[in-house]
XYZ file of C-alpha atoms in Angstrom:
334
model
C -44.778 -190.540 4.232
C -46.361 -193.369 6.239
C -49.507 -193.249 4.115
C -47.464 -193.505 0.906
C -45.724 -196.602 2.270
C -49.116 -198.082 3.195
C -50.372 -197.469 -0.343
C -47.297 -199.148 -1.859
C -47.812 -202.085 0.509
C -51.432 -202.397 -0.594
C -50.514 -202.227 -4.277
C -47.871 -204.930 -3.725
C -50.471 -207.275 -2.238
C -52.840 -206.490 -5.091
C -50.252 -207.212 -7.790
C -49.219 -210.442 -6.095
C -52.842 -211.524 -5.774
C -53.563 -210.865 -9.456
C -50.275 -211.989 -11.043
C -49.102 -214.589 -8.542
C -52.694 -215.734 -8.101
C -52.970 -216.393 -11.832
C -49.873 -218.593 -11.601
C -51.081 -220.601 -8.617
C -54.560 -220.827 -10.080
C -53.189 -222.181 -13.349
C -51.732 -225.096 -11.408
C -55.100 -225.707 -9.752
C -56.868 -225.632 -13.115
C -54.594 -228.344 -14.521
C -56.643 -230.865 -12.574
C -59.661 -229.994 -14.724
C -58.198 -229.358 -18.189
C -56.222 -232.460 -19.152
C -52.812 -232.897 -20.773
C -53.379 -230.403 -23.588
C -54.322 -227.787 -21.037
C -51.099 -228.585 -19.218
C -49.175 -227.442 -22.292
C -51.179 -224.211 -22.479
C -50.563 -223.487 -18.804
C -46.833 -224.146 -19.065
C -46.375 -221.927 -22.104
C -48.463 -219.189 -20.528
C -46.594 -218.899 -17.232
C -43.099 -220.127 -18.151
C -41.598 -216.751 -19.153
C -42.853 -214.726 -16.196
C -43.951 -217.025 -13.356
C -40.926 -216.441 -11.124
C -40.986 -212.660 -11.628
C -44.408 -212.426 -9.982
C -42.893 -213.256 -6.592
C -41.191 -209.869 -6.612
C -44.415 -208.322 -5.281
C -44.543 -210.759 -2.367
C -40.893 -210.031 -1.611
C -41.596 -206.296 -1.753
C -44.520 -206.659 0.664
C -42.393 -208.713 3.068
C -39.569 -206.154 2.965
C -42.016 -203.320 3.676
C -43.514 -205.244 6.607
C -40.093 -206.199 7.998
C -38.683 -202.671 7.743
C -41.714 -200.454 8.172
C -43.851 -202.509 10.556
C -41.421 -204.767 12.443
C -43.768 -205.662 15.307
C -46.408 -206.866 12.849
C -43.794 -208.871 10.946
C -42.417 -210.384 14.160
C -45.847 -211.372 15.451
C -46.982 -212.973 12.195
C -43.773 -214.920 11.624
C -43.643 -216.123 15.235
C -47.226 -217.096 16.000
C -48.134 -218.192 12.467
C -44.813 -219.815 11.622
C -46.397 -223.218 10.895
C -48.750 -222.127 8.071
C -46.077 -219.749 6.778
C -43.584 -222.622 6.655
C -46.094 -224.665 4.653
C -46.492 -221.713 2.261
C -42.721 -221.475 1.848
C -42.371 -225.214 1.235
C -45.231 -225.052 -1.260
C -43.593 -222.208 -3.199
C -40.265 -224.058 -3.355
C -41.767 -227.416 -4.343
C -44.042 -225.813 -6.923
C -41.177 -223.942 -8.538
C -38.930 -226.973 -8.561
C -41.618 -229.212 -10.023
C -42.415 -226.688 -12.737
C -38.751 -226.323 -13.712
C -38.140 -230.072 -13.948
C -41.382 -230.623 -15.828
C -41.270 -227.795 -18.347
C -37.557 -227.567 -19.113
C -36.785 -231.287 -19.166
C -35.539 -232.230 -22.650
C -37.069 -235.690 -22.529
C -40.495 -236.661 -21.265
C -39.889 -239.630 -19.000
C -41.977 -241.385 -16.303
C -40.788 -238.853 -13.699
C -42.748 -236.186 -15.549
C -46.051 -237.330 -14.052
C -44.672 -237.023 -10.517
C -43.479 -233.468 -11.143
C -46.894 -232.647 -12.613
C -48.673 -234.086 -9.556
C -46.366 -232.150 -7.222
C -46.986 -228.969 -9.217
C -50.766 -229.385 -8.941
C -50.736 -230.234 -5.227
C -48.399 -227.405 -4.236
C -50.357 -224.958 -6.429
C -53.421 -225.737 -4.303
C -51.859 -226.054 -0.855
C -49.863 -222.818 -1.044
C -52.795 -220.414 -1.605
C -54.884 -222.339 0.942
C -52.350 -221.635 3.663
C -51.863 -218.062 2.465
C -55.581 -217.649 3.108
C -55.223 -219.415 6.469
C -52.631 -216.824 7.522
C -54.886 -213.940 6.441
C -57.785 -215.508 8.326
C -55.724 -215.937 11.489
C -54.668 -212.282 11.342
C -58.326 -211.251 11.335
C -59.738 -213.819 13.773
C -58.117 -212.408 16.916
C -57.023 -215.599 18.649
C -53.293 -214.829 18.708
C -52.119 -214.387 22.299
C -49.061 -212.152 22.607
C -48.559 -213.208 26.223
C -46.034 -215.950 26.900
C -48.448 -218.156 28.837
C -50.321 -221.069 27.331
C -49.370 -224.354 25.728
C -47.740 -224.766 22.318
C -51.112 -225.690 20.849
C -52.838 -222.626 22.307
C -50.142 -220.231 21.125
C -49.059 -221.595 17.752
C -51.816 -223.877 16.418
C -55.195 -222.780 17.764
C -55.024 -219.268 16.215
C -55.131 -220.723 12.679
C -56.342 -224.323 12.982
C -60.078 -223.674 12.787
C -62.961 -223.697 10.323
C -62.877 -219.954 9.617
C -59.203 -219.886 8.634
C -59.503 -222.933 6.377
C -62.631 -221.515 4.756
C -60.600 -218.390 4.097
C -57.883 -220.613 2.646
C -60.278 -222.387 0.297
C -61.689 -219.021 -0.752
C -58.179 -217.848 -1.658
C -57.448 -220.982 -3.718
C -60.751 -220.733 -5.599
C -60.221 -217.018 -6.231
C -56.776 -217.778 -7.695
C -58.277 -220.466 -9.932
C -60.883 -217.959 -11.145
C -58.185 -215.377 -11.958
C -56.186 -218.025 -13.820
C -59.190 -219.160 -15.860
C -59.847 -215.594 -16.997
C -56.160 -215.112 -17.773
C -56.015 -218.336 -19.796
C -58.945 -217.232 -21.957
C -56.452 -214.857 -23.560
C -53.843 -217.589 -23.903
C -56.166 -219.974 -25.732
C -55.136 -221.054 -29.216
C -58.574 -222.256 -30.330
C -62.223 -221.368 -29.836
C -62.776 -224.700 -28.047
C -60.077 -223.879 -25.499
C -61.461 -220.374 -25.068
C -64.921 -221.757 -24.337
C -63.473 -224.284 -21.890
C -61.641 -221.623 -19.881
C -64.646 -219.305 -20.033
C -66.798 -222.085 -18.584
C -64.259 -222.785 -15.844
C -64.058 -219.078 -15.032
C -67.830 -218.941 -14.529
C -67.776 -222.050 -12.336
C -64.959 -220.744 -10.154
C -66.566 -217.321 -9.902
C -69.700 -218.962 -8.476
C -67.497 -220.943 -6.071
C -65.670 -217.740 -5.108
C -68.908 -215.984 -4.207
C -70.181 -219.088 -2.375
C -67.034 -219.443 -0.288
C -67.002 -215.688 0.294
C -70.421 -215.996 1.935
C -69.184 -219.008 3.935
C -66.252 -216.915 5.175
C -68.722 -214.503 6.788
C -70.859 -217.359 8.162
C -67.908 -219.213 9.708
C -66.666 -215.902 11.108
C -69.937 -215.629 13.051
C -69.441 -219.185 14.291
C -65.999 -218.151 15.568
C -67.463 -215.012 17.189
C -65.902 -212.694 14.637
C -68.498 -210.060 13.732
C -67.653 -209.600 10.058
C -71.288 -209.001 9.114
C -71.573 -206.136 11.595
C -68.305 -204.660 10.370
C -69.420 -204.968 6.766
C -72.625 -203.000 7.214
C -70.800 -200.368 9.237
C -68.332 -199.756 6.407
C -69.642 -197.900 3.379
C -66.381 -198.579 1.537
C -66.640 -202.337 2.092
C -70.278 -202.539 1.043
C -69.605 -200.433 -2.051
C -66.464 -202.377 -3.003
C -68.121 -205.795 -2.677
C -71.207 -204.572 -4.550
C -69.190 -203.245 -7.474
C -67.100 -206.435 -7.476
C -70.282 -208.444 -7.973
C -71.446 -206.061 -10.695
C -68.173 -206.609 -12.562
C -69.122 -210.253 -13.196
C -71.591 -209.753 -16.104
C -69.126 -207.333 -17.685
C -66.388 -209.956 -17.512
C -68.712 -212.602 -18.963
C -69.478 -210.261 -21.868
C -65.777 -209.593 -22.445
C -65.017 -213.307 -22.799
C -66.139 -213.154 -26.421
C -66.583 -209.508 -27.334
C -63.469 -207.524 -26.510
C -59.731 -207.244 -26.609
C -58.043 -209.502 -24.049
C -56.401 -206.476 -22.459
C -59.851 -205.183 -21.445
C -60.747 -208.595 -20.052
C -57.635 -208.739 -17.905
C -58.163 -205.159 -16.819
C -61.688 -206.057 -15.708
C -60.544 -209.038 -13.644
C -57.820 -206.882 -12.108
C -60.429 -204.298 -11.133
C -62.711 -206.961 -9.667
C -59.930 -208.452 -7.553
C -58.896 -204.965 -6.433
C -62.466 -204.355 -5.263
C -62.469 -207.670 -3.356
C -59.257 -206.687 -1.568
C -60.441 -203.128 -0.937
C -63.649 -204.438 0.609
C -61.758 -206.867 2.860
C -59.105 -204.425 4.050
C -61.643 -201.643 4.579
C -63.340 -203.949 7.096
C -60.220 -203.909 9.259
C -58.253 -200.772 8.405
C -56.015 -199.660 10.008
C -55.737 -202.883 12.068
C -53.423 -205.481 10.514
C -53.535 -208.145 13.216
C -56.135 -208.708 15.919
C -54.808 -209.972 19.245
C -56.755 -212.092 21.737
C -56.562 -209.568 24.579
C -57.394 -206.550 22.449
C -53.840 -205.298 21.918
C -54.378 -205.075 18.180
C -51.522 -204.140 15.867
C -52.339 -201.464 13.320
C -50.501 -199.611 10.596
C -50.422 -196.566 12.859
C -49.405 -198.026 16.218
C -46.855 -200.611 15.078
C -44.798 -198.774 12.485
C -41.057 -198.197 12.667
C -39.526 -194.895 13.809
C -39.619 -191.958 11.411
C -35.950 -192.310 10.481
C -36.479 -195.932 9.390
C -39.558 -195.002 7.398
C -37.622 -192.243 5.670
C -34.870 -194.655 4.601
C -37.498 -197.197 3.524
C -39.196 -194.533 1.420
C -35.936 -193.751 -0.384
C -35.272 -197.454 -1.002
C -38.789 -197.972 -2.354
C -38.510 -194.949 -4.644
C -35.192 -196.095 -6.103
C -36.246 -199.737 -6.274
C -39.517 -199.044 -8.077
C -37.733 -196.841 -10.621
C -35.508 -199.829 -11.445
C -38.093 -202.613 -11.158
C -41.163 -201.199 -12.879
C -39.586 -200.594 -16.321
C -37.848 -203.982 -16.192
C -41.077 -205.726 -15.219
C -42.978 -203.977 -17.989
C -40.283 -204.912 -20.498
C -40.406 -208.543 -19.357
C -44.138 -208.788 -20.020
C -43.867 -206.823 -23.255
C -41.209 -209.159 -24.646
C -42.645 -212.488 -23.543
C -46.391 -211.925 -23.412
C -47.232 -209.456 -26.171
C -47.483 -212.201 -28.746
C -50.140 -213.917 -26.657
C -52.380 -210.856 -26.378
C -54.828 -210.977 -29.235
C -58.242 -209.736 -30.167
C -61.189 -211.596 -28.627
């Protein structure tokens, strides 16, 4: 039962990374694609952008109910970057609503567009900062220490912000691939294909910097990587997916292209989590929280399992129907 819940939690993070990441990344890409690209982005994400947050909500509910100590620790000691993430999500959504659904295009439109772009970048950066802080091991569960030592130092460092930049660039890469299928002309398709290649290179570059800055912060990610066959294999296959994706830009159905990017992102996540599994959060004094030592009692897990089963039966068909209705028209042959 616990392992099934862990799998559902992992799938939730994967779906949010791919679908929510495409939304955030689209906002980042607006900086590079001009006003016409802004229209493409808005039309692409308008019908479904808010629905993608369901996977983040599901992951939070699973953490809160199934792994309460992990949830408590993250929300207490990393409350500052999490608050920035929350503010970014709210501001981004508000700016998008006022920009896209406004009947008249007035001078305020440019401010909403700027807010949308900024929040689309800041939010994934601080999501990555939180993930980095969970892996770095500088969170002190003891009550001693200053406010800075307890609530700022664990995430305010070069490793966590490198992880944040990696997350933002990865989201932009996912969005560029997604927007290849939303393009209405060959010129647009080429533009998004070019951006996808650029951001893929940046993703790999920042991924290497994540490991380098980890060594600077005395986090032995390199040693963990070469001790994990799953991580090495996952990262290797993720790299090997790149030429396939480049080929699919112009030679295949868009569904295959999006399936390939989904697989590549899944391999990235598998490689990262295999480095740490089953540990979720590393603590300064070695009292690490894992999926097996910080879970809720069996009775709570049983009730959570029932809720997840019923909820997924209701949500999955509705989510599929939402995409089928609003996005099918945009899926076309490459």
